[in-house]
Amino acid sequence: MTTSNSKTDTLSIPKLRSTFGGQVIAPGDPDYDTARTIFYGGVDRHPAVIVRVKDADEVARVIALARETGLELAVRSGGHSVVGYGVTEGGIVLDLSEMRDLQIDVENRTPWAEAGLTAGEYTSAAAAHGLATGFGDTGSVGIGGLTLGGGVGYLVRKHGLTIDDLLAAEIVTAHGERLHVDANSHPDLFWAIRGGGGNFGVVTRFKFQLHDVSSMYGGMLFLPATADVIASFIALAEAAPDELSTIANVMPAPPMPFLPAEYHGKLIIMAMLVYAGDIVEGERIIAPFRALATPIADMVKPMQYPEIYPPEDGEYHPVAASRTMFVDKIDRPIADKIVKGLQSSKASFAVAQLRVLGGAMSRVPADATAFAHRNSRIMVNLAALYEKPEEKPLHEAWVTNFATELQQGDTGAYVNFLGEDGEARIRAAYPGSTWDRLRAIKAQYDPTNLFRLNQNIQPDNK
Ligand SMILES: Cc1cc2nc3c(=O)[nH]c(=O)nc-3n(C[C@H](O)[C@H](O)[C@H](O)COP(=O)(O)OP(=O)(O)OC[C@H]3O[C@@H](n4cnc5c(N)ncnc54)[C@H](O)[C@@H]3O)c2cc1C
């Protein structure tokens, strides 16, 4: 086996610069450190080269380069991989972040979006027409990685996952073929990229369905996080009509100016509620949430859809120990465990994020896409943020114990929130026949596992 150094010798940076122009970033270049930085901190990898591609031809050429040199290939869109898969040590980064074209067919509500767009950029542009496709809870996340894993956001109960709005995609395979995939053209590959992540090729463009979001009611609601309030919040969110999707973050109150000082550091629910429909009805549906306790702050109001993405600090690069899981219920005793679990953390910040699922997402058959968790009821993401690397084992142990405490019957996992959890958890993301089908499709489109820096599905090369 060749070492990464001897492989690097086979790369000629001057030659690459003459092929790709100013889009080649190599060690020593002034923007090298910025270009290898991803959203999460604690990831310090030094790629041999970063190529900021501008079209599918260049994507194919970078894929060929990875094939020929044998160097590890990282595919990066928005750079928010929880595991830092958007950057490689000693390999090649195929960076799609400059491919951000968006062509909206307003009449048919079907845009073609290049994969380097962020959720926030796409959402702002679509909102100019009163339209949206549901992505996640954070504007800076790339539509590339988010869509390929599934996509759970504020329209999940009304319109389903992001992949439920995916109509077609253009993809460059490991062999360099450029394919248009949809329900009729390469339907197997179209099935696989709706949940199977970046295992099957590099998607250059997505064609989505847009929805009318001209009338919205929602925003942030801050409540004290007692076990009663948490359990009642979840019960209300489960009973609410599909128009309402919620994310409840149970966490210590940050020292935000609009939160009274006496709450700072105390456990609160920072909830985001989005009612996608009539404003008067939205206010009526959300009223019981407001009545759960005296709100610490209430910013719920008629809203414009892009308000789900407030401005972000681009310099924020957290280091986290995290776990993702599904649970069937959060009743009073389980809510009590959540409170106690969070209180036992020694991290500077610990959070339990609770997302009630169901609605449109659950009406899609489990085998219709590679995201098989259609019947999962509540997604729980646990995280401890910390600063000192030597504290990693402490916080990993905490999050492992916490997840074990909360585990119920549903052993599945959402691939986009998986960390370096090992193969068993990747299998949990793709249960039963989903796994076998994905491995067979992988063998057809990527038999040498060129796309392996991901939650990897190994080809079944029979
Ligand atoms: C702060 C934060 C909030 C989040 N919130 C949500 C949420 O609300 N809902 C949700 O569903 N997820 C959420 N996620 C998870 C997110 O969907 C995944 O981390 C996703 O992989 C990020 O995509 P990216 O393009 O930004 O990341 P990248 O690091 O650029 O890509 C991640 C991986 O996806 C693959 N990939 C990316 N683009 C392509 C492409 N064009 N072609 C082929 N493969 C590709 C590659 O394997 C790559 O390594 C969140 C993550 C973070 C960090």
Coordinates of C-alpha atoms and ligand atoms in Angstrom, one line a residue:
M1 CA 0.0 0.0 0.0
T2 CA 1.4 3.4 -0.9
T3 CA 1.7 6.1 1.8
S4 CA -0.2 9.3 1.5
N5 CA 3.1 11.1 0.9
S6 CA 4.1 9.0 -2.1
K7 CA 0.6 9.4 -3.5
T8 CA 0.8 13.1 -3.0
D9 CA 3.9 13.1 -5.2
T10 CA 1.8 12.0 -8.1
L11 CA -0.2 15.3 -7.8
S12 CA 1.2 18.2 -9.8
I13 CA -0.2 21.4 -8.3
P14 CA 1.1 23.6 -11.2
K15 CA -0.6 21.2 -13.6
L16 CA -3.8 21.4 -11.7
R17 CA -3.6 25.1 -11.5
S18 CA -3.3 25.3 -15.3
T19 CA -6.3 23.0 -15.7
F20 CA -8.6 24.5 -13.1
G21 CA -7.4 28.1 -13.0
G22 CA -7.6 30.0 -9.7
Q23 CA -9.8 27.3 -8.0
V24 CA -6.9 25.2 -6.9
I25 CA -5.8 25.7 -3.3
A26 CA -2.7 24.0 -2.0
P27 CA -0.7 24.0 1.2
G28 CA 1.1 27.3 1.5
D29 CA -1.5 29.3 -0.3
P30 CA -2.9 32.3 1.7
D31 CA -6.4 30.9 1.8
Y32 CA -5.4 27.3 2.4
D33 CA -6.3 27.4 6.2
T34 CA -9.7 29.0 5.6
A35 CA -10.5 26.6 2.8
R36 CA -9.8 23.5 4.9
T37 CA -11.9 24.9 7.8
I38 CA -15.3 23.3 8.2
F39 CA -18.2 24.1 10.5
Y40 CA -17.1 21.8 13.4
G41 CA -14.0 22.7 15.4
G42 CA -11.5 20.1 16.5
V43 CA -11.0 18.8 12.9
D44 CA -7.5 19.8 11.7
R45 CA -6.9 17.9 8.5
H46 CA -4.4 19.0 5.8
P47 CA -5.6 18.0 2.3
A48 CA -3.0 17.8 -0.5
V49 CA -5.2 20.0 -2.6
I50 CA -8.7 21.6 -2.5
V51 CA -10.4 22.1 -5.9
R52 CA -13.3 24.5 -6.0
V53 CA -15.1 23.2 -9.0
K54 CA -17.4 25.3 -11.2
D55 CA -19.3 22.7 -13.2
A56 CA -20.0 19.0 -13.8
D57 CA -17.0 18.7 -16.2
E58 CA -14.7 19.8 -13.4
V59 CA -16.4 17.5 -10.9
A60 CA -15.7 14.6 -13.3
R61 CA -12.1 15.7 -13.7
V62 CA -11.5 15.8 -9.9
I63 CA -13.1 12.4 -9.6
A64 CA -10.8 11.1 -12.2
L65 CA -7.8 12.6 -10.4
A66 CA -8.9 10.8 -7.2
R67 CA -9.3 7.5 -9.1
E68 CA -5.9 7.8 -10.8
T69 CA -3.9 8.9 -7.8
G70 CA -5.6 6.7 -5.2
L71 CA -5.8 9.7 -2.9
E72 CA -8.7 9.9 -0.5
L73 CA -11.5 12.1 -1.9
A74 CA -13.6 14.4 0.4
V75 CA -16.7 15.9 -1.1
R76 CA -17.8 19.1 0.4
S77 CA -20.9 21.2 -0.2
G78 CA -21.8 23.3 3.0
G79 CA -19.1 21.8 5.2
H80 CA -21.4 20.9 8.1
S81 CA -20.7 17.2 8.3
V82 CA -21.0 16.2 11.9
V83 CA -17.8 14.0 11.5
G84 CA -15.8 16.4 9.3
Y85 CA -16.1 14.4 6.2
G86 CA -15.8 17.5 4.1
V87 CA -12.1 17.6 4.6
T88 CA -9.4 14.9 4.3
E89 CA -5.9 14.4 5.6
G90 CA -3.5 14.2 2.7
G91 CA -6.2 13.7 0.1
I92 CA -8.2 15.7 -2.4
V93 CA -11.2 18.0 -1.4
L94 CA -13.8 18.4 -4.2
D95 CA -15.3 21.6 -3.0
L96 CA -18.7 22.5 -4.5
S97 CA -19.2 25.7 -2.5
E98 CA -18.9 27.9 -5.6
M99 CA -21.6 26.0 -7.5
R100 CA -24.5 28.0 -6.2
D101 CA -26.7 28.6 -9.3
L102 CA -30.5 28.5 -8.7
Q103 CA -32.9 28.5 -11.6
I104 CA -36.5 28.8 -10.3
D105 CA -39.4 27.8 -12.6
V106 CA -42.0 29.8 -10.6
E107 CA -45.0 28.6 -12.6
N108 CA -44.2 24.9 -12.0
R109 CA -42.6 25.6 -8.6
T110 CA -39.6 23.5 -9.6
P111 CA -36.1 24.9 -9.2
W112 CA -32.9 23.4 -10.3
A113 CA -30.4 24.1 -7.5
E114 CA -26.6 23.6 -7.6
A115 CA -25.4 21.5 -4.7
G116 CA -23.1 24.2 -3.2
L117 CA -26.0 26.4 -2.2
T118 CA -26.7 26.6 1.5
A119 CA -30.2 26.1 2.9
G120 CA -30.3 29.8 3.8
E121 CA -29.4 31.0 0.3
Y122 CA -31.9 28.8 -1.4
T123 CA -34.6 29.7 1.1
S124 CA -34.1 33.5 0.7
A125 CA -34.2 33.2 -3.1
A126 CA -37.4 31.0 -3.1
A127 CA -39.1 33.3 -0.5
A128 CA -39.0 36.1 -3.0
H129 CA -41.8 34.1 -4.7
G130 CA -43.6 33.1 -1.5
L131 CA -42.2 29.6 -1.9
A132 CA -40.0 27.2 0.0
T133 CA -38.6 23.7 0.1
G134 CA -38.0 22.4 3.6
F135 CA -34.4 21.9 4.7
G136 CA -33.1 21.9 8.2
D137 CA -32.9 24.2 11.2
T138 CA -29.7 26.1 10.2
G139 CA -29.2 28.3 7.3
S140 CA -25.5 27.7 6.7
V141 CA -26.0 23.9 6.3
G142 CA -25.4 22.8 2.7
I143 CA -28.3 21.5 0.6
G144 CA -25.8 18.9 -0.7
G145 CA -25.2 16.8 2.4
L146 CA -28.5 17.6 4.0
T147 CA -30.6 16.4 1.1
L148 CA -28.6 13.3 0.4
G149 CA -29.1 12.1 4.0
G150 CA -32.9 12.9 4.1
G151 CA -33.5 16.4 5.5
V152 CA -35.6 17.0 8.6
G153 CA -36.8 20.6 9.1
Y154 CA -39.6 22.9 9.9
L155 CA -41.9 21.6 7.1
V156 CA -41.4 17.9 7.9
R157 CA -44.9 17.3 9.2
K158 CA -46.6 19.4 6.5
H159 CA -44.5 18.4 3.4
G160 CA -42.2 15.6 4.6
L161 CA -38.4 15.3 4.4
T162 CA -36.3 17.2 1.9
I163 CA -36.0 14.1 -0.2
D164 CA -39.8 13.9 -0.4
D165 CA -39.5 17.1 -2.4
L166 CA -36.6 15.9 -4.6
L167 CA -37.9 15.3 -8.1
A168 CA -34.6 14.7 -9.9
A169 CA -30.8 15.1 -9.6
E170 CA -27.7 15.3 -11.8
I171 CA -24.9 13.2 -10.6
V172 CA -21.3 12.3 -11.6
T173 CA -20.5 8.7 -10.8
A174 CA -17.2 7.2 -9.8
H175 CA -16.6 6.2 -13.4
G176 CA -17.1 9.9 -14.4
E177 CA -20.5 9.3 -16.1
R178 CA -22.9 12.2 -15.9
L179 CA -26.4 10.9 -15.1
H180 CA -29.8 12.5 -14.9
V181 CA -31.7 10.5 -12.2
D182 CA -35.4 10.6 -11.4
A183 CA -38.2 8.2 -10.9
N184 CA -37.9 6.9 -14.5
S185 CA -34.2 7.3 -15.3
H186 CA -31.9 5.2 -13.1
P187 CA -34.6 4.8 -10.5
D188 CA -32.4 2.6 -8.4
L189 CA -29.8 5.3 -8.1
F190 CA -32.5 7.9 -7.5
W191 CA -33.8 5.7 -4.7
A192 CA -30.4 5.4 -3.1
I193 CA -29.4 9.1 -3.1
R194 CA -32.6 9.8 -1.2
G195 CA -31.1 9.0 2.2
G196 CA -28.0 7.0 1.2
G197 CA -25.7 10.1 1.6
G198 CA -22.7 10.8 -0.6
N199 CA -22.0 7.1 -1.3
F200 CA -23.1 6.9 -4.9
G201 CA -21.6 9.9 -6.7
V202 CA -21.3 13.6 -6.6
V203 CA -24.6 15.4 -7.1
T204 CA -24.1 18.7 -9.0
R205 CA -27.7 19.8 -9.2
F206 CA -31.0 19.0 -7.5
K207 CA -34.5 19.6 -8.9
F208 CA -36.9 20.2 -6.0
Q209 CA -40.6 20.8 -5.4
L210 CA -41.5 24.2 -3.9
H211 CA -44.5 24.9 -1.7
D212 CA -46.5 28.0 -0.9
V213 CA -45.3 29.5 2.4
S214 CA -46.8 32.9 2.0
S215 CA -48.8 32.5 5.3
M216 CA -46.8 31.4 8.4
Y217 CA -47.1 31.8 12.1
G218 CA -44.3 30.9 14.4
G219 CA -41.0 31.8 16.0
M220 CA -39.1 31.1 19.2
L221 CA -40.8 30.4 22.5
F222 CA -38.7 30.1 25.7
L223 CA -40.2 28.1 28.6
P224 CA -38.9 26.9 31.9
A225 CA -37.7 23.3 31.4
T226 CA -39.4 21.3 34.1
A227 CA -40.2 17.6 33.4
D228 CA -43.9 18.5 33.3
V229 CA -43.5 21.2 30.8
I230 CA -41.2 19.1 28.6
A231 CA -43.6 16.1 28.6
S232 CA -46.6 18.4 27.9
F233 CA -44.8 20.2 25.1
I234 CA -44.2 16.9 23.3
A235 CA -47.8 15.8 23.9
L236 CA -49.1 19.0 22.3
A237 CA -46.6 18.8 19.4
E238 CA -47.7 15.2 18.7
A239 CA -51.4 16.1 18.8
A240 CA -51.0 19.2 16.6
P241 CA -52.1 19.2 13.0
D242 CA -49.4 18.6 10.3
E243 CA -49.1 22.3 9.7
L244 CA -47.1 22.6 12.9
S245 CA -43.5 21.4 13.1
T246 CA -41.5 22.0 16.2
I247 CA -37.9 21.7 17.5
A248 CA -37.5 21.9 21.3
N249 CA -34.0 22.4 22.6
V250 CA -33.8 21.6 26.3
M251 CA -30.6 23.4 27.5
P252 CA -29.2 26.0 29.9
A253 CA -30.4 29.5 29.0
P254 CA -27.6 31.4 27.3
P255 CA -26.9 35.0 28.4
M256 CA -29.0 36.5 25.7
P257 CA -30.2 40.1 26.3
F258 CA -33.9 39.2 25.9
L259 CA -33.7 36.5 28.5
P260 CA -34.0 37.8 32.1
A261 CA -30.7 37.4 34.0
E262 CA -32.2 35.2 36.7
Y263 CA -32.7 32.5 34.0
H264 CA -29.2 32.5 32.6
G265 CA -27.6 29.1 33.1
K266 CA -31.0 27.5 34.2
L267 CA -32.5 24.8 32.2
I268 CA -35.0 26.1 29.6
I269 CA -36.8 24.9 26.5
M270 CA -35.8 27.0 23.6
A271 CA -38.5 26.0 21.1
M272 CA -38.9 26.9 17.5
L273 CA -42.5 26.5 16.3
V274 CA -43.5 26.8 12.7
Y275 CA -47.1 26.7 11.7
A276 CA -47.2 26.6 7.9
G277 CA -50.7 27.9 7.2
D278 CA -53.4 30.3 8.2
I279 CA -52.2 32.9 10.7
V280 CA -55.3 32.9 12.9
E281 CA -55.4 29.1 13.0
G282 CA -51.7 29.0 13.8
E283 CA -52.2 31.4 16.7
R284 CA -55.0 29.1 18.0
I285 CA -52.9 25.9 17.7
I286 CA -49.9 27.5 19.4
A287 CA -51.8 29.1 22.3
P288 CA -51.6 25.9 24.5
F289 CA -47.8 25.9 24.1
R290 CA -47.8 29.4 25.5
A291 CA -50.0 28.4 28.3
L292 CA -47.7 25.5 29.5
A293 CA -45.9 27.9 31.8
T294 CA -45.3 31.7 31.9
P295 CA -43.0 32.1 28.9
I296 CA -39.5 33.5 29.6
A297 CA -39.6 35.1 26.2
D298 CA -42.2 34.8 23.4
M299 CA -41.2 35.7 19.9
V300 CA -44.0 33.8 18.2
K301 CA -45.8 35.9 15.6
P302 CA -46.9 36.0 11.9
M303 CA -43.6 35.3 10.2
Q304 CA -41.8 35.2 6.9
Y305 CA -40.4 31.7 6.2
P306 CA -36.8 32.8 5.9
E307 CA -37.0 34.0 9.5
I308 CA -36.4 30.4 10.5
Y309 CA -32.7 31.2 9.7
P310 CA -31.4 34.0 11.8
P311 CA -28.0 35.4 11.1
E312 CA -25.1 33.2 12.1
D313 CA -21.6 33.8 13.4
G314 CA -19.3 32.4 10.7
E315 CA -16.5 32.1 13.2
Y316 CA -18.4 29.7 15.5
H317 CA -16.7 26.3 15.3
P318 CA -18.0 24.1 18.2
V319 CA -16.5 20.9 19.3
A320 CA -19.2 18.4 20.4
A321 CA -19.8 14.9 21.7
S322 CA -23.1 14.0 20.3
R323 CA -25.6 11.1 19.8
T324 CA -28.7 10.9 17.6
M325 CA -31.6 8.5 18.3
F326 CA -35.3 8.0 17.9
V327 CA -37.6 7.5 20.8
D328 CA -41.3 6.4 20.8
K329 CA -42.5 8.7 23.6
I330 CA -41.4 11.4 26.0
D331 CA -43.7 11.1 29.0
R332 CA -43.2 12.6 32.5
P333 CA -40.7 9.9 33.7
I334 CA -38.6 10.2 30.5
A335 CA -38.7 14.0 30.6
D336 CA -37.4 13.7 34.2
K337 CA -34.5 11.6 32.9
I338 CA -33.8 14.3 30.3
V339 CA -33.7 17.0 33.0
K340 CA -31.4 14.9 35.2
G341 CA -29.2 13.9 32.3
L342 CA -28.6 17.4 31.3
Q343 CA -28.0 18.5 34.9
S344 CA -25.3 15.8 35.2
S345 CA -23.2 17.1 32.3
K346 CA -19.9 18.7 33.1
A347 CA -19.7 20.4 29.7
S348 CA -19.9 24.2 29.2
F349 CA -23.1 23.6 27.3
A350 CA -25.3 20.5 27.0
V351 CA -28.5 20.1 25.0
A352 CA -31.2 17.6 24.3
Q353 CA -33.0 18.5 21.1
L354 CA -36.4 17.0 20.6
R355 CA -38.1 16.8 17.2
V356 CA -41.6 15.4 17.0
L357 CA -41.9 13.7 13.6
G358 CA -45.0 12.1 11.9
G359 CA -47.3 13.9 9.5
A360 CA -46.4 13.9 5.8
M361 CA -43.0 12.3 6.5
S362 CA -44.7 9.2 8.0
R363 CA -47.1 8.7 5.1
V364 CA -44.3 7.8 2.6
P365 CA -43.7 4.0 2.5
A366 CA -40.6 3.0 4.4
D367 CA -39.1 1.4 1.3
A368 CA -39.9 4.2 -1.1
T369 CA -36.5 5.9 -0.4
A370 CA -33.3 4.9 1.4
F371 CA -34.5 6.8 4.5
A372 CA -36.4 4.0 6.2
H373 CA -37.5 5.6 9.5
R374 CA -40.9 6.7 8.4
N375 CA -42.6 5.4 11.5
S376 CA -40.1 6.9 14.0
R377 CA -42.0 9.2 16.3
I378 CA -39.5 11.6 17.9
M379 CA -35.9 12.3 17.0
V380 CA -33.6 13.1 19.9
N381 CA -30.1 14.7 19.4
L382 CA -27.9 14.9 22.5
A383 CA -24.8 17.0 22.6
A384 CA -22.2 18.3 24.9
L385 CA -20.0 21.2 23.7
Y386 CA -16.5 21.5 25.2
E387 CA -13.3 23.4 24.6
K388 CA -10.4 21.3 25.9
P389 CA -9.6 18.2 23.7
E390 CA -8.5 16.2 26.8
E391 CA -12.0 16.4 28.0
K392 CA -13.3 14.4 25.1
P393 CA -13.5 11.0 26.9
L394 CA -15.5 12.6 29.8
H395 CA -18.2 14.1 27.5
E396 CA -18.3 11.0 25.2
A397 CA -19.0 8.9 28.3
W398 CA -21.7 11.3 29.4
V399 CA -23.4 11.3 26.0
T400 CA -23.2 7.5 25.7
N401 CA -24.8 7.0 29.2
F402 CA -27.4 9.6 28.5
A403 CA -28.4 7.9 25.2
T404 CA -28.5 4.5 26.9
E405 CA -30.8 6.0 29.6
L406 CA -33.2 7.3 27.0
Q407 CA -33.2 4.3 24.6
Q408 CA -36.6 2.7 24.0
G409 CA -37.8 0.3 21.3
D410 CA -36.7 2.3 18.2
T411 CA -33.0 1.5 17.5
G412 CA -32.8 3.4 14.2
A413 CA -30.6 6.4 13.5
Y414 CA -30.7 9.4 11.2
V415 CA -27.5 9.2 9.1
N416 CA -27.0 13.0 8.9
F417 CA -26.6 13.3 12.7
L418 CA -24.4 10.2 13.2
G419 CA -20.9 10.9 14.5
E420 CA -18.1 8.4 14.4
D421 CA -20.4 5.9 15.9
G422 CA -19.1 2.8 14.1
E423 CA -20.6 0.4 11.6
A424 CA -23.4 -0.9 13.8
R425 CA -24.9 2.6 13.9
I426 CA -24.6 3.0 10.1
R427 CA -26.5 -0.3 9.8
A428 CA -29.1 1.2 12.2
A429 CA -29.5 4.1 9.8
Y430 CA -30.2 1.6 7.0
P431 CA -32.1 -1.3 8.6
G432 CA -33.0 -4.6 7.0
S433 CA -33.4 -4.7 3.3
T434 CA -32.5 -1.1 2.9
W435 CA -28.9 -2.0 3.7
D436 CA -28.8 -4.9 1.2
R437 CA -30.3 -2.8 -1.6
L438 CA -27.9 0.1 -0.9
R439 CA -24.9 -2.3 -1.0
A440 CA -26.0 -3.7 -4.3
I441 CA -26.5 -0.3 -5.9
K442 CA -23.2 0.8 -4.5
A443 CA -21.5 -2.2 -6.2
Q444 CA -23.1 -1.1 -9.5
Y445 CA -22.1 2.6 -9.3
D446 CA -19.0 2.7 -7.1
P447 CA -17.5 -0.9 -6.9
T448 CA -14.1 0.3 -5.7
N449 CA -15.7 2.5 -2.9
L450 CA -14.1 5.7 -4.3
F451 CA -16.7 7.6 -2.3
R452 CA -15.8 6.2 1.1
L453 CA -15.2 9.3 3.3
N454 CA -18.8 9.3 4.5
Q455 CA -21.1 7.1 6.6
N456 CA -19.9 4.3 4.4
I457 CA -21.9 1.7 2.6
Q458 CA -19.5 -0.9 1.3
P459 CA -20.2 -2.3 -2.2
D460 CA -21.6 -5.8 -2.3
N461 CA -19.2 -7.0 -5.1
K462 CA -20.6 -10.5 -5.5
Ligands
LIG1 C1 -25.5 23.2 13.0 C2 -26.1 22.0 12.2 C3 -27.5 21.9 12.1 C4 -28.0 20.9 11.4 N1 -29.4 20.8 11.3 C5 -30.0 19.8 10.6 C6 -31.4 19.8 10.5 O1 -32.1 20.6 11.0 N2 -31.9 18.8 9.7 C7 -31.1 17.9 9.1 O2 -31.7 17.0 8.4 N3 -29.8 17.9 9.2 C8 -29.2 18.8 10.0 N4 -27.9 18.8 10.1 C9 -27.1 17.7 9.6 C10 -26.7 18.0 8.2 O3 -27.8 17.6 7.3 C11 -25.5 17.1 7.8 O4 -24.4 17.5 8.6 C12 -25.1 17.3 6.3 O5 -24.3 16.3 5.9 C13 -24.4 18.6 6.0 O6 -24.3 18.9 4.7 P1 -23.2 19.9 4.1 O7 -23.3 19.9 2.7 O8 -23.3 21.2 4.9 O9 -21.9 19.2 4.7 P2 -20.6 18.7 4.0 O10 -19.6 18.5 5.1 O11 -20.2 19.6 2.9 O12 -21.0 17.3 3.4 C14 -21.3 16.2 4.2 C15 -21.1 14.9 3.4 O13 -22.2 14.8 2.5 C16 -21.8 14.3 1.3 N5 -22.0 15.3 0.3 C17 -22.2 16.6 0.4 N6 -22.5 17.2 -0.7 C18 -22.5 16.3 -1.7 C19 -22.8 16.2 -3.0 N7 -23.1 17.4 -3.7 N8 -22.7 15.1 -3.7 C20 -22.3 13.9 -3.0 N9 -22.1 13.9 -1.7 C21 -22.2 15.0 -1.0 C22 -20.3 13.9 1.4 O14 -20.2 12.6 1.9 C23 -19.9 14.9 2.5 O15 -18.8 14.4 3.2 C24 -27.2 19.9 10.8 C25 -25.8 19.9 11.0 C26 -25.3 21.0 11.7 C27 -23.8 21.1 11.8

